[in-house]
Coordinates of C-alpha atoms and ligand atoms in Angstrom, one line a residue:
X1 CA 5.5 -7.4 19.4
X2 CA 3.8 -8.7 16.3
X3 CA 0.7 -6.7 15.3
X4 CA -2.5 -8.0 16.8
X5 CA -4.9 -8.5 13.8
X6 CA -8.6 -7.6 13.9
X7 CA -11.1 -10.5 13.9
X8 CA -12.2 -11.7 10.4
X9 CA -15.7 -10.9 11.6
X10 CA -17.2 -9.5 14.8
X11 CA -18.2 -11.6 17.8
X12 CA -20.7 -10.9 20.5
X13 CA -21.6 -12.2 23.9
X14 CA -25.4 -12.9 24.2
X15 CA -25.8 -15.0 27.3
X16 CA -23.9 -15.8 30.5
X17 CA -24.5 -17.8 33.6
X18 CA -22.7 -19.4 36.5
X19 CA -23.2 -21.8 39.3
X20 CA -22.6 -20.7 42.9
X21 CA -18.9 -21.0 43.7
X22 CA -18.1 -22.9 46.9
X23 CA -17.5 -26.4 48.3
X24 CA -20.3 -28.7 47.2
X25 CA -20.0 -32.2 48.6
X26 CA -21.8 -34.7 46.3
X27 CA -21.8 -32.4 43.3
X28 CA -19.5 -33.2 40.4
X29 CA -18.2 -30.9 37.7
X30 CA -21.1 -32.2 35.5
X31 CA -23.7 -31.0 37.9
X32 CA -22.1 -27.6 38.3
X33 CA -21.7 -27.2 34.5
X34 CA -25.3 -28.0 33.9
X35 CA -26.3 -25.4 36.6
X36 CA -24.3 -22.7 34.8
X37 CA -25.4 -23.8 31.4
X38 CA -29.1 -23.5 32.4
X39 CA -28.6 -20.1 33.9
X40 CA -26.8 -19.0 30.6
X41 CA -29.8 -20.3 28.6
X42 CA -32.2 -18.3 30.8
X43 CA -30.1 -15.1 30.4
X44 CA -30.6 -14.9 26.6
X45 CA -33.1 -12.1 26.0
X46 CA -34.8 -13.5 22.9
X47 CA -36.4 -16.9 22.5
X48 CA -33.6 -19.2 21.2
X49 CA -33.4 -22.8 20.2
X50 CA -30.4 -24.6 21.8
X51 CA -30.2 -26.6 18.6
X52 CA -28.6 -23.5 17.0
X53 CA -25.5 -24.2 19.1
X54 CA -22.7 -25.6 16.9
X55 CA -19.7 -26.3 19.2
X56 CA -18.6 -26.4 22.9
X57 CA -15.3 -25.2 24.3
X58 CA -14.6 -26.1 27.9
X59 CA -11.9 -24.6 30.1
X60 CA -10.8 -27.1 32.7
X61 CA -7.4 -27.5 34.4
X62 CA -7.3 -31.0 35.8
X63 CA -10.5 -33.0 36.2
X64 CA -8.2 -36.0 35.7
X65 CA -6.3 -35.3 39.0
X66 CA -9.1 -33.6 40.9
X67 CA -11.9 -36.0 40.1
X68 CA -10.3 -38.9 38.3
X69 CA -12.2 -38.0 35.1
X70 CA -10.4 -37.2 31.9
X71 CA -11.9 -36.5 28.5
X72 CA -14.3 -34.1 30.1
X73 CA -15.7 -32.0 27.2
X74 CA -17.8 -34.8 25.5
X75 CA -19.2 -35.7 28.9
X76 CA -20.3 -32.1 29.5
X77 CA -21.7 -32.0 26.0
X78 CA -23.7 -35.0 26.8
X79 CA -25.0 -33.7 30.1
X80 CA -26.1 -30.4 28.5
X81 CA -27.8 -32.1 25.6
X82 CA -25.2 -30.8 23.1
X83 CA -23.9 -34.2 21.7
X84 CA -22.9 -34.9 19.0
X85 CA -21.5 -31.4 18.5
X86 CA -17.7 -30.9 18.5
X87 CA -16.6 -30.5 22.1
X88 CA -13.1 -29.5 23.1
X89 CA -11.3 -29.1 26.4
X90 CA -8.8 -26.2 26.7
X91 CA -6.1 -26.4 29.3
X92 CA -3.9 -23.5 30.3
X93 CA -3.8 -24.0 34.1
X94 CA -5.8 -21.3 35.9
X95 CA -6.2 -19.5 32.6
X96 CA -7.9 -22.5 31.0
X97 CA -11.3 -20.7 30.9
X98 CA -9.9 -17.4 29.5
X99 CA -8.0 -19.5 26.8
X100 CA -11.3 -21.3 26.0
X101 CA -13.1 -17.9 25.5
X102 CA -10.2 -16.9 23.2
X103 CA -10.6 -20.1 21.2
X104 CA -14.4 -19.8 21.1
X105 CA -14.1 -16.2 19.7
X106 CA -11.6 -17.4 17.0
X107 CA -13.9 -20.2 16.0
X108 CA -16.8 -17.8 15.4
X109 CA -14.6 -15.1 13.9
X110 CA -13.3 -17.7 11.4
X111 CA -16.8 -18.2 10.0
X112 CA -16.7 -21.9 10.9
X113 CA -19.5 -21.5 13.5
X114 CA -22.1 -18.9 14.2
X115 CA -23.1 -19.9 17.7
X116 CA -20.8 -21.5 20.3
X117 CA -20.9 -22.2 24.0
X118 CA -17.8 -21.6 26.1
X119 CA -17.6 -22.7 29.6
X120 CA -15.2 -23.4 32.4
X121 CA -15.5 -25.8 35.3
X122 CA -13.4 -27.2 38.2
X123 CA -14.3 -29.5 41.1
X124 CA -11.4 -29.2 43.6
X125 CA -12.8 -29.9 47.0
X126 CA -13.0 -33.7 46.7
X127 CA -9.2 -33.7 47.5
X128 CA -7.7 -32.6 50.9
X129 CA -5.8 -29.3 50.7
X130 CA -2.3 -30.9 50.5
X131 CA -3.4 -32.9 47.5
X132 CA -4.9 -29.8 45.9
X133 CA -1.6 -28.1 46.5
X134 CA 0.2 -31.0 44.7
X135 CA -2.2 -30.9 41.8
X136 CA -1.9 -27.1 41.4
X137 CA 1.9 -27.5 41.5
X138 CA 1.8 -29.4 38.2
X139 CA 1.1 -26.0 36.6
X140 CA 4.6 -24.9 37.6
X141 CA 7.9 -26.3 36.3
X142 CA 8.0 -29.7 37.9
X143 CA 11.6 -30.2 36.9
X144 CA 13.2 -27.2 38.4
X145 CA 10.7 -25.4 40.7
X146 CA 8.6 -28.0 42.6
X147 CA 11.6 -30.2 43.7
X148 CA 13.1 -26.9 45.2
X149 CA 10.1 -26.8 47.6
X150 CA 7.8 -24.2 45.9
X151 CA 4.0 -24.3 46.1
X152 CA 1.7 -21.7 44.6
X153 CA 1.3 -19.7 47.8
X154 CA 5.2 -19.9 47.9
X155 CA 5.6 -18.5 44.4
X156 CA 3.3 -15.6 45.0
X157 CA 4.9 -15.0 48.4
X158 CA 8.2 -14.5 46.6
X159 CA 6.6 -12.1 44.2
X160 CA 5.0 -10.2 47.1
X161 CA 8.3 -10.0 49.0
X162 CA 10.0 -8.7 45.9
X163 CA 7.3 -6.1 45.2
X164 CA 7.3 -4.9 48.8
X165 CA 11.1 -4.6 48.8
X166 CA 11.1 -2.7 45.5
X167 CA 8.3 -0.3 46.1
X168 CA 7.6 0.0 49.8
X169 CA 4.2 -1.8 50.0
X170 CA 3.6 -3.6 53.3
X171 CA 1.6 -6.7 54.3
X172 CA -1.1 -4.3 55.4
X173 CA -1.5 -3.1 51.8
X174 CA -2.2 -6.7 50.8
X175 CA -4.7 -7.0 53.6
X176 CA -6.5 -3.9 52.3
X177 CA -6.9 -5.6 48.9
X178 CA -8.5 -8.6 50.6
X179 CA -10.8 -6.3 52.6
X180 CA -12.0 -4.5 49.4
X181 CA -12.6 -7.8 47.6
X182 CA -14.6 -9.3 50.5
X183 CA -16.6 -6.0 50.6
X184 CA -17.5 -6.6 46.9
X185 CA -18.1 -10.3 47.4
X186 CA -20.5 -9.6 50.2
X187 CA -22.8 -8.2 47.5
X188 CA -22.4 -11.3 45.2
X189 CA -24.8 -14.1 46.0
X190 CA -22.6 -16.5 44.0
X191 CA -19.5 -15.9 46.1
X192 CA -17.9 -18.7 48.1
X193 CA -16.8 -16.3 50.9
X194 CA -19.6 -13.7 50.4
X195 CA -19.1 -11.8 53.6
X196 CA -17.2 -8.7 54.6
X197 CA -14.1 -9.5 56.7
X198 CA -15.7 -7.4 59.5
X199 CA -18.7 -9.7 59.4
X200 CA -16.5 -12.8 59.7
X201 CA -14.6 -11.1 62.5
X202 CA -17.9 -10.4 64.4
X203 CA -19.0 -14.0 63.8
X204 CA -15.8 -15.3 65.4
X205 CA -16.4 -13.1 68.5
X206 CA -20.1 -14.3 68.7
X207 CA -18.9 -17.9 68.5
X208 CA -16.4 -17.4 71.2
X209 CA -19.0 -15.8 73.4
X210 CA -21.5 -18.6 72.8
X211 CA -18.9 -21.2 73.8
X212 CA -18.0 -19.3 76.9
X213 CA -14.5 -18.7 75.6
X214 CA -12.5 -15.4 76.0
X215 CA -13.9 -12.9 73.4
X216 CA -11.1 -11.7 71.1
X217 CA -10.6 -7.9 71.3
X218 CA -10.0 -7.0 67.7
X219 CA -10.9 -3.3 67.3
X220 CA -11.1 -3.5 63.5
X221 CA -10.5 -5.7 60.4
X222 CA -6.8 -4.9 60.2
X223 CA -6.3 -6.0 63.8
X224 CA -8.2 -9.2 63.1
X225 CA -6.0 -9.8 60.0
X226 CA -2.8 -9.2 61.9
X227 CA -3.8 -11.9 64.4
X228 CA -1.7 -15.0 63.7
X229 CA -4.5 -17.3 65.0
X230 CA -7.4 -15.7 63.1
X231 CA -5.3 -15.2 60.0
X232 CA -2.4 -17.6 60.0
X233 CA 0.6 -17.1 57.7
X234 CA 0.4 -19.5 54.7
X235 CA 3.7 -18.4 53.0
X236 CA 5.1 -15.1 54.4
X237 CA 3.9 -12.4 53.8
X238 CA 0.7 -14.1 52.5
X239 CA -1.8 -15.1 55.1
X240 CA -5.1 -17.0 54.9
X241 CA -7.0 -13.9 53.8
X242 CA -4.5 -13.2 51.1
X243 CA -5.2 -16.5 49.4
X244 CA -8.0 -17.5 47.0
X245 CA -9.8 -20.6 48.4
X246 CA -10.1 -24.1 47.1
X247 CA -13.3 -24.1 45.2
X248 CA -15.9 -25.9 43.0
X249 CA -17.8 -24.1 40.3
X250 CA -18.7 -23.5 36.7
X251 CA -19.5 -20.6 34.4
X252 CA -20.8 -20.6 30.8
X253 CA -21.2 -18.0 28.1
X254 CA -22.8 -17.9 24.6
X255 CA -21.0 -16.3 21.7
X256 CA -22.4 -15.5 18.3
X257 CA -21.3 -13.8 15.2
X258 CA -21.9 -10.0 15.4
X259 CA -24.6 -10.0 12.6
X260 CA -26.7 -12.4 14.7
X261 CA -26.2 -10.6 18.0
X262 CA -29.5 -8.6 18.0
X263 CA -31.5 -11.7 17.2
X264 CA -30.4 -13.2 20.5
X265 CA -30.0 -10.2 22.8
X266 CA -31.5 -6.8 23.4
X267 CA -28.2 -5.7 24.8
X268 CA -25.3 -7.8 23.3
X269 CA -21.8 -7.2 24.6
X270 CA -19.2 -7.1 21.8
X271 CA -15.6 -8.4 21.8
X272 CA -13.5 -5.3 21.3
X273 CA -10.0 -6.7 21.9
X274 CA -8.2 -9.8 23.0
X275 CA -4.6 -10.8 23.6
X276 CA -2.9 -13.9 24.9
X277 CA 0.8 -14.5 25.7
X278 CA 3.0 -17.1 27.2
X279 CA 6.3 -17.2 29.1
X280 CA 8.8 -19.5 30.8
X281 CA 8.4 -20.5 34.4
X282 CA 9.1 -18.1 37.2
X283 CA 12.6 -19.3 38.0
X284 CA 13.6 -18.2 34.4
X285 CA 12.4 -14.6 34.7
X286 CA 14.5 -11.5 35.2
X287 CA 12.2 -10.0 37.8
X288 CA 9.5 -11.1 40.2
X289 CA 7.4 -7.9 40.6
X290 CA 5.6 -7.9 37.2
X291 CA 4.2 -10.6 34.9
X292 CA 5.5 -10.1 31.3
X293 CA 2.8 -12.2 29.6
X294 CA 0.2 -10.0 31.3
X295 CA 1.8 -6.9 29.9
X296 CA 2.0 -8.4 26.5
X297 CA -1.6 -9.8 26.5
X298 CA -2.9 -6.4 27.7
X299 CA -1.0 -4.5 25.0
X300 CA -2.3 -6.8 22.3
X301 CA -5.9 -6.5 23.5
X302 CA -5.6 -2.7 23.7
X303 CA -4.1 -2.6 20.2
X304 CA -6.9 -4.6 18.7
X305 CA -9.6 -2.6 20.5
X306 CA -8.0 0.7 19.6
X307 CA -8.3 1.8 23.3
X308 CA -5.9 2.3 26.2
X309 CA -5.9 1.5 29.9
X310 CA -7.5 4.9 30.5
X311 CA -10.6 3.9 28.5
X312 CA -11.3 0.8 30.6
X313 CA -14.2 1.5 33.0
X314 CA -13.6 -1.5 35.3
X315 CA -11.8 -4.9 35.3
X316 CA -12.0 -8.3 36.7
X317 CA -8.3 -9.3 37.3
X318 CA -6.7 -12.6 38.5
X319 CA -6.3 -12.1 42.2
X320 CA -5.4 -15.7 43.1
X321 CA -3.4 -14.0 45.9
X322 CA -3.8 -10.3 46.9
X323 CA -0.3 -9.4 45.5
X324 CA -1.5 -10.7 42.1
X325 CA -4.1 -7.9 41.9
X326 CA -1.5 -5.2 42.5
X327 CA 0.8 -6.7 39.8
X328 CA -2.2 -7.0 37.4
X329 CA -3.3 -3.4 37.7
X330 CA 0.3 -2.3 36.9
X331 CA 0.8 -4.9 34.1
X332 CA -2.4 -3.7 32.5
X333 CA -1.3 -0.1 32.6
X334 CA -4.0 1.2 35.0
X335 CA -1.2 2.4 37.4
X336 CA 2.5 3.2 36.9
X337 CA 4.9 0.5 37.9
X338 CA 5.4 0.6 41.7
X339 CA 2.3 2.6 42.4
X340 CA -0.6 0.2 42.4
X341 CA -0.2 -0.3 46.1
X342 CA -0.8 3.4 46.8
X343 CA -3.8 3.4 44.5
X344 CA -5.2 0.4 46.4
X345 CA -4.6 2.1 49.7
X346 CA -6.3 5.3 48.5
X347 CA -9.4 3.4 47.5
X348 CA -9.0 4.0 43.7
X349 CA -9.8 0.3 43.0
X350 CA -12.9 0.2 45.2
X351 CA -16.4 0.1 43.8
X352 CA -16.8 3.9 43.9
X353 CA -13.1 4.5 43.0
X354 CA -11.7 5.7 39.7
X355 CA -10.8 2.2 38.5
X356 CA -13.0 -0.4 40.2
X357 CA -11.3 -3.8 40.3
X358 CA -12.9 -7.1 41.0
X359 CA -16.5 -6.0 41.6
X360 CA -17.5 -9.7 41.8
X361 CA -15.3 -10.2 44.9
X362 CA -12.5 -11.5 42.7
X363 CA -11.0 -14.9 43.1
X364 CA -10.3 -14.1 46.7
X365 CA -13.9 -13.7 47.8
X366 CA -16.0 -15.2 45.0
X367 CA -13.8 -18.3 44.9
X368 CA -11.3 -19.8 42.4
X369 CA -12.4 -23.1 40.8
X370 CA -9.3 -22.8 38.6
X371 CA -10.6 -23.9 35.3
X372 CA -13.8 -21.9 35.6
X373 CA -12.4 -18.5 36.8
X374 CA -11.8 -16.9 33.5
X375 CA -15.4 -17.4 32.3
X376 CA -16.6 -16.4 35.8
X377 CA -14.8 -13.0 35.2
X378 CA -16.7 -12.6 31.9
X379 CA -20.0 -13.3 33.6
X380 CA -19.3 -10.3 35.9
X381 CA -18.4 -8.0 33.0
X382 CA -21.6 -9.1 31.1
X383 CA -23.7 -8.2 34.2
X384 CA -22.0 -4.9 34.8
X385 CA -22.1 -3.7 31.2
X386 CA -25.8 -4.6 31.0
X387 CA -26.6 -2.9 34.3
X388 CA -27.7 -6.2 35.9
X389 CA -25.2 -6.5 38.8
X390 CA -27.7 -5.6 41.5
X391 CA -26.3 -3.9 44.6
X392 CA -22.7 -4.1 43.3
X393 CA -23.6 -2.4 40.0
X394 CA -21.3 0.6 39.2
X395 CA -23.5 3.6 39.2
X396 CA -21.9 5.5 36.3
X397 CA -22.4 4.7 32.6
X398 CA -20.1 2.0 31.4
X399 CA -18.6 1.2 27.9
X400 CA -15.5 -1.0 28.4
X401 CA -14.9 -3.9 30.8
X402 CA -11.7 -6.0 30.8
X403 CA -10.9 -9.5 32.0
X404 CA -7.3 -10.7 32.9
X405 CA -6.8 -14.4 33.5
X406 CA -3.4 -15.8 34.5
X407 CA -2.2 -19.4 34.3
X408 CA 0.3 -20.5 36.8
X409 CA 2.8 -17.8 37.7
X410 CA 2.2 -16.1 34.4
X411 CA 3.3 -18.8 31.9
X412 CA 0.0 -17.9 30.3
X413 CA -2.1 -14.7 30.4
X414 CA -5.3 -14.0 28.5
X415 CA -6.9 -10.5 28.4
X416 CA -10.3 -9.7 26.8
X417 CA -11.9 -6.3 26.4
X418 CA -15.7 -6.2 26.1
X419 CA -17.7 -3.3 24.8
X420 CA -21.2 -2.1 25.3
X421 CA -22.4 -0.1 22.3
X422 CA -25.2 2.5 22.2
Ligands
COA1 N1 -9.8 -17.2 52.6 C1 -10.5 -17.1 53.8 N2 -10.9 -18.1 54.6 C2 -10.5 -19.3 54.2 C3 -9.8 -19.6 53.0 C4 -9.5 -18.4 52.2 N3 -8.8 -18.6 51.1 N4 -9.6 -20.9 52.8 C5 -10.2 -21.5 53.9 N5 -10.7 -20.5 54.7 C6 -11.4 -20.7 56.0 C7 -12.3 -21.9 56.0 O1 -13.7 -21.5 55.8 C8 -12.2 -22.4 57.4 O2 -12.9 -21.6 58.3 P1 -13.6 -22.1 59.6 O3 -12.5 -22.7 60.5 O4 -14.3 -20.9 60.2 O5 -14.6 -23.2 59.2 C9 -10.7 -22.2 57.7 O6 -10.3 -21.1 56.9 C10 -9.8 -23.4 57.4 O7 -10.2 -23.9 56.2 P2 -9.4 -25.1 55.5 O8 -10.1 -25.5 54.2 O9 -9.1 -26.1 56.5 O10 -8.1 -24.3 55.1 P3 -6.7 -24.9 54.6 O11 -5.7 -24.5 55.6 O12 -6.9 -26.4 54.3 O13 -6.5 -24.1 53.2 C11 -5.3 -22.5 52.0 C12 -6.2 -22.7 53.2 C13 -5.1 -21.0 52.0 C14 -4.0 -23.2 52.2 C15 -6.1 -22.9 50.7 O14 -7.2 -22.2 50.6 C16 -5.2 -22.7 49.5 O15 -4.3 -23.5 49.2 N6 -5.5 -21.6 48.7 C17 -4.7 -21.3 47.5 C18 -5.3 -22.1 46.3 C19 -4.4 -21.9 45.1 O16 -3.2 -21.9 45.2 N7 -5.0 -21.6 44.0 C20 -4.3 -21.5 42.7 C21 -3.7 -20.1 42.7 S1 -2.5 -19.9 41.4

């Protein structure tokens, strides 16, 4: 691995905001982006003139196919009053927003700009699910994989099967990841499915009772999740509650050069490390139960930050499917290969565990507007490190938060490490 250089100058995060994630009939990506942008402006501690912004980087996977709108960045610049600044769209499938953050940091570190906005947005729910599935499939290898019948739930189902076979995890382990992320998401007012699975289960019972139908006798969440009707198989072993949803949403952050950080923010969050890596499509890989680009991106980020996995206090990882969270926590070195499932079962990744993962609810519960998710993760890290995450705030002192954003089946992975300084 080539050495990961340090930035030519330091970069800090001084503002962050996001729209609610969900399904919003009648709202376009422009509306959602403006919502997130305005929340970002309001989050900057010190009075600040938006005229200081010098460039816009936008993560977006496919506004062309989802909304019939290409060339999105200048439109978003116009709707946020940023024209005529340079505005660029960055596309790396579901890692588009993480890749946009990476590019925004480089632009400031280069000395070209002092103040840049980085956002991500996707509006997916205008299309029916089968068309969404087709659109997402263009992030795979459309020459060799899609004609063979693969879909994204199918790819991750193959990874889950391989992982379970290799290490002894079970579909119930995956269910426990979903339960944990819904528990976290129930404390996030921005989450699309912001309810515990137990709450959703009780609502189903109440609805049956109201309609005079037989009331299902699920004794707990796991029994509910094993019920083929309540939680149908999407691609075995992945069921509905193992999948991130189809979502609309936007997230925006403000990056400045380190020397300006305190002029904007009483508590800036600094970029400590970053790494990005790419890979061939899944059919070309030697194994299915780890994502090599994630391992490499993580190693680069750790090298640059001068820290190791043991120093990371918490992380937002790319749980597009529950299995992806287990792979991520091994690829990032939080747990030994083949043991993340035991750590998840033992509660080590829960809010009060040794390595809290996806405090926001993750993509599973918070939602996964694909081109926005990477910046959405950064918004959570910003809040946690500044002690502003409300009821889901980790109670112990925090120094390092990490984001891990995967494109496709791992053809792209972007990792960032953020630092709170005393
Ligand atoms: N988790 C939990 N509940 C979900 C859900 C999810 N991911 N997606 C939908 N639901 C709920 C809906 O709220 C609805 O509930 P209701 O009947 O009580 O109103 C019900 O399930 C059916 O919703 P619907 O939108 O009709 O589901 P669907 O069958 O069309 O889509 C999936 C479900 C799992 C196929 C779809 O969410 C999907 O494709 N997810 C994966 C997206 C993806 O691949 N992203 C990229 C990752 S790399």
